[in-house]
Tab-separated table of C-alpha atoms in Angstrom:
chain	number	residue	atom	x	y	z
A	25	UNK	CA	0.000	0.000	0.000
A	26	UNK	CA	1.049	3.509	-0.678
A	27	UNK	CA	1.765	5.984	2.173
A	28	UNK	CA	-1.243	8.695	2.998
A	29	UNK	CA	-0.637	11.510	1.275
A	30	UNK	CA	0.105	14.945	3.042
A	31	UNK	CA	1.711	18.360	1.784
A	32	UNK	CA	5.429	18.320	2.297
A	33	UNK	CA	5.731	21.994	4.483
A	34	UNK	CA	3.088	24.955	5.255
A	35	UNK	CA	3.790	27.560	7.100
A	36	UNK	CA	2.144	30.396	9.074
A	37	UNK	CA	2.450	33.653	11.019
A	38	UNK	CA	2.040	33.096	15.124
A	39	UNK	CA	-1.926	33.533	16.172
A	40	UNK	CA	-2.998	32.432	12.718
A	41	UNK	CA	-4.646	29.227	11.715
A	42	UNK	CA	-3.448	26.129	9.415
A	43	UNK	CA	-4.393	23.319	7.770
A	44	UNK	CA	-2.678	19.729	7.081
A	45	UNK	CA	-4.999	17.383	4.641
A	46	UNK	CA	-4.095	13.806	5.105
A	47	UNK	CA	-5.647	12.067	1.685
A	48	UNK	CA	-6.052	8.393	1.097
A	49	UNK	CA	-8.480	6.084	-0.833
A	50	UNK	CA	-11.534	4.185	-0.278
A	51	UNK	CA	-9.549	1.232	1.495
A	52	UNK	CA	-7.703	3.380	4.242
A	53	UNK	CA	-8.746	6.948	5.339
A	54	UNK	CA	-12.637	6.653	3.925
A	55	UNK	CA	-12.833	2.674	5.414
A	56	UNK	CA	-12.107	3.424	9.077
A	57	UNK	CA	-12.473	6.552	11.944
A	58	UNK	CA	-9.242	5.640	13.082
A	59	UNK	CA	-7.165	8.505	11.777
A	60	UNK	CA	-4.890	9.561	14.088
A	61	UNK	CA	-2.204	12.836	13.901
A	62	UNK	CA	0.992	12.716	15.667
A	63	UNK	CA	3.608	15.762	16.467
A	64	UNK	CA	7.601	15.480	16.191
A	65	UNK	CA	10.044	17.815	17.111
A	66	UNK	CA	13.592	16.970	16.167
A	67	UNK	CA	15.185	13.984	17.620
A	68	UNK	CA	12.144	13.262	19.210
A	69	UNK	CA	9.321	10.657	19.306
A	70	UNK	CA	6.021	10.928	17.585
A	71	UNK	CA	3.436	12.397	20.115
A	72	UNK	CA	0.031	11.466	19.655
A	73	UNK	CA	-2.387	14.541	19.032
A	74	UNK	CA	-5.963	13.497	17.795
A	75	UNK	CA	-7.065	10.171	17.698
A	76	UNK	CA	-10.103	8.315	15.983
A	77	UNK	CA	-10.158	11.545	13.652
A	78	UNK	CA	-11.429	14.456	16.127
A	79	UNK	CA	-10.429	13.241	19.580
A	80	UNK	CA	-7.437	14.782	21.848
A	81	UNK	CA	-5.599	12.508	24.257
A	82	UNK	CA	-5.706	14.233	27.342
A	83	UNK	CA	-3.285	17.388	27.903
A	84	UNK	CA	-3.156	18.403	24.174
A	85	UNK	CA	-4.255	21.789	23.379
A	86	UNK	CA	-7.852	22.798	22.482
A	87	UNK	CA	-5.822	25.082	19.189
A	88	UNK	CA	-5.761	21.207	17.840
A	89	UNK	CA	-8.322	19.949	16.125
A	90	UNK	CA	-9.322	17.288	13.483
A	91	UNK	CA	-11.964	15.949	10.727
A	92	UNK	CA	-12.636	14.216	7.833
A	93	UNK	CA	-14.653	14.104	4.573
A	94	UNK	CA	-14.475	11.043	2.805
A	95	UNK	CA	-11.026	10.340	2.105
A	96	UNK	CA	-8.968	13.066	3.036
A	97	UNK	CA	-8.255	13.867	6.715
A	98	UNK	CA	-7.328	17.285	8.341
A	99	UNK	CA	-5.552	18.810	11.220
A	100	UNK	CA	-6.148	22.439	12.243
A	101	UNK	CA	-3.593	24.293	14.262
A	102	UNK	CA	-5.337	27.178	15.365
A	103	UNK	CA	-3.593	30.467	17.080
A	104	UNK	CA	0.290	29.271	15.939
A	105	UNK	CA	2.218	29.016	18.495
A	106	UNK	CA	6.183	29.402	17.929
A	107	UNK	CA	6.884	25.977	20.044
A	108	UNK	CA	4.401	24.425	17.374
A	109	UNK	CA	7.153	24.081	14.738
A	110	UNK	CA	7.632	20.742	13.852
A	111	UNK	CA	6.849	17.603	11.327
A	112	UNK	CA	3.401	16.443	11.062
A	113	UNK	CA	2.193	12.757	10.319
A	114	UNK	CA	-1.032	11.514	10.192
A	115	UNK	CA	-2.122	7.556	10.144
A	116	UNK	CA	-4.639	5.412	9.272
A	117	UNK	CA	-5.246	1.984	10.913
A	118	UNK	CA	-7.495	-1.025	10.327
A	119	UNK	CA	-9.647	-2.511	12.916
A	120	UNK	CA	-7.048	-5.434	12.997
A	121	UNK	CA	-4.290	-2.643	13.787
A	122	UNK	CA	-2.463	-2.711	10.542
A	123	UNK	CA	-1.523	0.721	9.744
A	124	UNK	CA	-0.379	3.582	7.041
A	125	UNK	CA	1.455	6.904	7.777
A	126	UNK	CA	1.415	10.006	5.595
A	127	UNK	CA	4.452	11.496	4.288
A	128	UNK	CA	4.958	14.195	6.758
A	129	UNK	CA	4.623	17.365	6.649
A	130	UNK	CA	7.337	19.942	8.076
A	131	UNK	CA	5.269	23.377	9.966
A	132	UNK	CA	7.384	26.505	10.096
A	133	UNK	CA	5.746	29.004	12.219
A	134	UNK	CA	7.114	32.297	10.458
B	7	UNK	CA	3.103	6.276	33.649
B	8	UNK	CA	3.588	4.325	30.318
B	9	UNK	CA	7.694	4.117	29.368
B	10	UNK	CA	8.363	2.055	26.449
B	11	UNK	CA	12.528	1.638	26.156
B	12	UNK	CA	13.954	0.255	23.048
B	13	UNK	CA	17.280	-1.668	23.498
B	14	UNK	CA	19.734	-3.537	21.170
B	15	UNK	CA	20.481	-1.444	18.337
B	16	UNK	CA	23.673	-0.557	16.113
B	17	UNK	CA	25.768	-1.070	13.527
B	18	UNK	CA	25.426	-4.357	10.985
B	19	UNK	CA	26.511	-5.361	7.925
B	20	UNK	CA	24.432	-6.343	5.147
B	21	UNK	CA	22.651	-9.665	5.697
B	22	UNK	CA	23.402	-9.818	9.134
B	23	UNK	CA	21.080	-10.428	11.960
B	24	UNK	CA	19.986	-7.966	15.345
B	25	UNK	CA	17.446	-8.399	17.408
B	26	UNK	CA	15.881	-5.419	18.972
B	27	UNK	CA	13.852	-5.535	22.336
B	28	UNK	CA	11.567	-3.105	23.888
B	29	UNK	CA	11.038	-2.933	27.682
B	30	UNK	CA	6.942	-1.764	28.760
B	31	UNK	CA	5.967	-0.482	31.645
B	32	UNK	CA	3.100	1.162	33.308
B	33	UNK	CA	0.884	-0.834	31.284
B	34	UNK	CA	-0.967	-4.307	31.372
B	35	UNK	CA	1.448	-5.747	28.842
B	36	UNK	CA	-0.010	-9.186	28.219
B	37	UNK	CA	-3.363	-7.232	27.117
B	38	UNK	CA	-1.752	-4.687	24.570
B	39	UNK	CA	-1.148	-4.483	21.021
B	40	UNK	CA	2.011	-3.465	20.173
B	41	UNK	CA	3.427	-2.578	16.912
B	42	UNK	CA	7.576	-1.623	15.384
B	43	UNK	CA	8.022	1.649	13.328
B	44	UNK	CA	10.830	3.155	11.665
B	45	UNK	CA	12.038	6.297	10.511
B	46	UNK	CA	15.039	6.410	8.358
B	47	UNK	CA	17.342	9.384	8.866
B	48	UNK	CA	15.438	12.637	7.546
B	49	UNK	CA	12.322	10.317	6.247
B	50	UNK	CA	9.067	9.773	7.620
B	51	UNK	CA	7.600	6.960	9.762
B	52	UNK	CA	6.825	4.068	8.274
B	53	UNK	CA	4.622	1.176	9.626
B	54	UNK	CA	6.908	-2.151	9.963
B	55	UNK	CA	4.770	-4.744	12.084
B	56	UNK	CA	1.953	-5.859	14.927
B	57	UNK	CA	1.416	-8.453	17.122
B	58	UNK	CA	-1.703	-8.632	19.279
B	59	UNK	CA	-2.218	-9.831	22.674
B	60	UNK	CA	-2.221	-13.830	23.051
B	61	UNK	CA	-5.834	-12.709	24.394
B	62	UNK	CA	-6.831	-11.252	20.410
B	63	UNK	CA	-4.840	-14.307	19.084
B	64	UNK	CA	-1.432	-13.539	19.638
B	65	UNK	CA	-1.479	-13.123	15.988
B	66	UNK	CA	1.394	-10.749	13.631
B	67	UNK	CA	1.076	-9.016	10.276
B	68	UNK	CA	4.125	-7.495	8.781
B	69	UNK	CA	4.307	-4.641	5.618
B	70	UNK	CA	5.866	-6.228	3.043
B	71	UNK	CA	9.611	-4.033	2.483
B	72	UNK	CA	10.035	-6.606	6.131
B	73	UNK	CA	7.745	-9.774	5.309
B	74	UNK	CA	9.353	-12.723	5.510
B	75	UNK	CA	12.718	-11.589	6.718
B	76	UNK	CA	11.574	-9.572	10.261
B	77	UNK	CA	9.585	-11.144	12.962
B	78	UNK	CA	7.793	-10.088	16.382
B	79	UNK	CA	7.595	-11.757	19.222
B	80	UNK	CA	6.397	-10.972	22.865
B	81	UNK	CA	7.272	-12.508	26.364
B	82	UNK	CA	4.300	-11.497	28.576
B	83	UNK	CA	6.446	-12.817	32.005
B	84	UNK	CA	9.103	-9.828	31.113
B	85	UNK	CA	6.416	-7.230	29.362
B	86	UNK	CA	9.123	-7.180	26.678
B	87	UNK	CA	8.491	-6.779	22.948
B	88	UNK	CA	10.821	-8.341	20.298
B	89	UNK	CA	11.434	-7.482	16.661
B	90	UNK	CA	13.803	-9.969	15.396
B	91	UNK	CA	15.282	-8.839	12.016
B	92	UNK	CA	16.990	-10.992	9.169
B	93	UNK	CA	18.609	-10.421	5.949
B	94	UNK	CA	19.466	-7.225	6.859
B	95	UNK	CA	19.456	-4.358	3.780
B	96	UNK	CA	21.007	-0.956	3.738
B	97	UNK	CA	17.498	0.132	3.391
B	98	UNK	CA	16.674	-1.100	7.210
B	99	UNK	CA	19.361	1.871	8.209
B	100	UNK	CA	16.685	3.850	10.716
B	101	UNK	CA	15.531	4.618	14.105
B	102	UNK	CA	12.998	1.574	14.987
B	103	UNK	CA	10.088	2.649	17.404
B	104	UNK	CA	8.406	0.419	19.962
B	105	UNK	CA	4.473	1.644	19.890
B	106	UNK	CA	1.682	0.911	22.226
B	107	UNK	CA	-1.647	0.589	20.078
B	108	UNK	CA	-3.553	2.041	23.417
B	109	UNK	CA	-6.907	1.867	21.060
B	110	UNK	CA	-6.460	-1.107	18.373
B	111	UNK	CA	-6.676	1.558	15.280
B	112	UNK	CA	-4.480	4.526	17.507
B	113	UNK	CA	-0.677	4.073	18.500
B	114	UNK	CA	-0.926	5.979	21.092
B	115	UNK	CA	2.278	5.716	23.380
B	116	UNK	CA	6.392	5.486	21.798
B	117	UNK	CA	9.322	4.814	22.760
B	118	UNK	CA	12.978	6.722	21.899
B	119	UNK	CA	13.683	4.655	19.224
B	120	UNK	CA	16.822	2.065	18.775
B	121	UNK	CA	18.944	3.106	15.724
B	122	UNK	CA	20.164	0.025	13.331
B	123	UNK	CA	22.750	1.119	10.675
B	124	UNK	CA	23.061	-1.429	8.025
B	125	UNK	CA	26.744	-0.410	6.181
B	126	UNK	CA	28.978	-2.673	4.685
């Protein structure tokens, strides 16, 4: 299977708002609500940051947030925050816990 | 509090063997489903394996760049995960990450990583 596909970098001022799309096909992203966003500073492990598409484990921020239509998936960082600068990755797992990760995508908070 | 440490990693040469182990805590081990990823230097993360608890049939599903030549393995007494790899490529050269699937479809909780250089 082919990774999930995400924009390689976006970018935004501090205080403003940004989107990450997350797209995959029929068989992944559309098949399950098990998308799941992780955060990763450098030299650092994944964090998890929304779970089951819209769900935040317990201490992330309220700025993230997360949906879906179909087959495309999206994370919304809302009021940047300098310290939010980092690479982006978004999964998809089956119900048997076989899974696909995006591409990554590399935030720069200008 | 969940710590997942990865141990046994370093430098082979191609078609060697390594076996990497991952030490859980905090957690009811025997229950979970745990799963390997890698990241190879300045790539992304890329799904490698899962094994599920003897309790959802023990059972393990691999991506295929690792089928047949990587395997996982649990010992429920030691809450210690196992990926032993085979056949060893240049292309295995990354940082290998222990994961906690805290929700069957979310891996929730990492560890550090172990990095395996493959180099001849």
């Amino acid at each position: 299977q082919s990774a999930l596909t995400q924009p390689a970098s976006v970018s935004g001022s501090p205080g403003q708002s940004i989107t990450i799309s997350c797209v995959g096909t029929s068989s992944d992203v559309g098949a399950y609500n098990s998308v799941s966003w992780f955060q990763q500073h450098p030299g650092k492990a994944p964090k998890l940051m929304i779970y089951e598409v819209t769900n935040r484990p317990s201490g992330v921020s309220e700025r993230f947030s997360g949906s879906q239509s179909g087959n495309t998936a999206s994370l919304t960082i809302s009021g940047l925050q300098t310290e939010d600068e980092a690479d982006y990755y978004c999964s998809s797992c089956t119900s048997s816990g076989i899974c696909l990760f995006g591409g990554g995508t590399k935030l720069t908070v200008l | 509090e969940v710590q997942l440490v990865e141990s046994g990693g370093g430098l082979m040469k191609p078609g060697g063997s390594l076996r990497l182990s991952c030490a859980v805590s905090g957690i009811t081990f025997s229950a979970a489903w745990m799963s390997w990823v890698r990241q190879a230097p300045g790539k992304g993360l890329e799904w490698i394996g899962r094994i599920k608890s003897k309790g959802g049939g023990g059972t393990t599903d691999y991506a295929a760049p690792v089928k047949g030549r990587f395997s996982i393995s649990r010992d429920d007494s030691e809450s210690t995960l196992y990926l032993q790899m085979n056949g060893l490529k240049m292309e295995d050269t990354a940082l290998y990450f222990c994961v906690w699937m805290n929700r069957v479809t979310t891996p929730g909780y990492w560890g550090q990583g172990a990095l395996v250089t493959v180099s001849s």
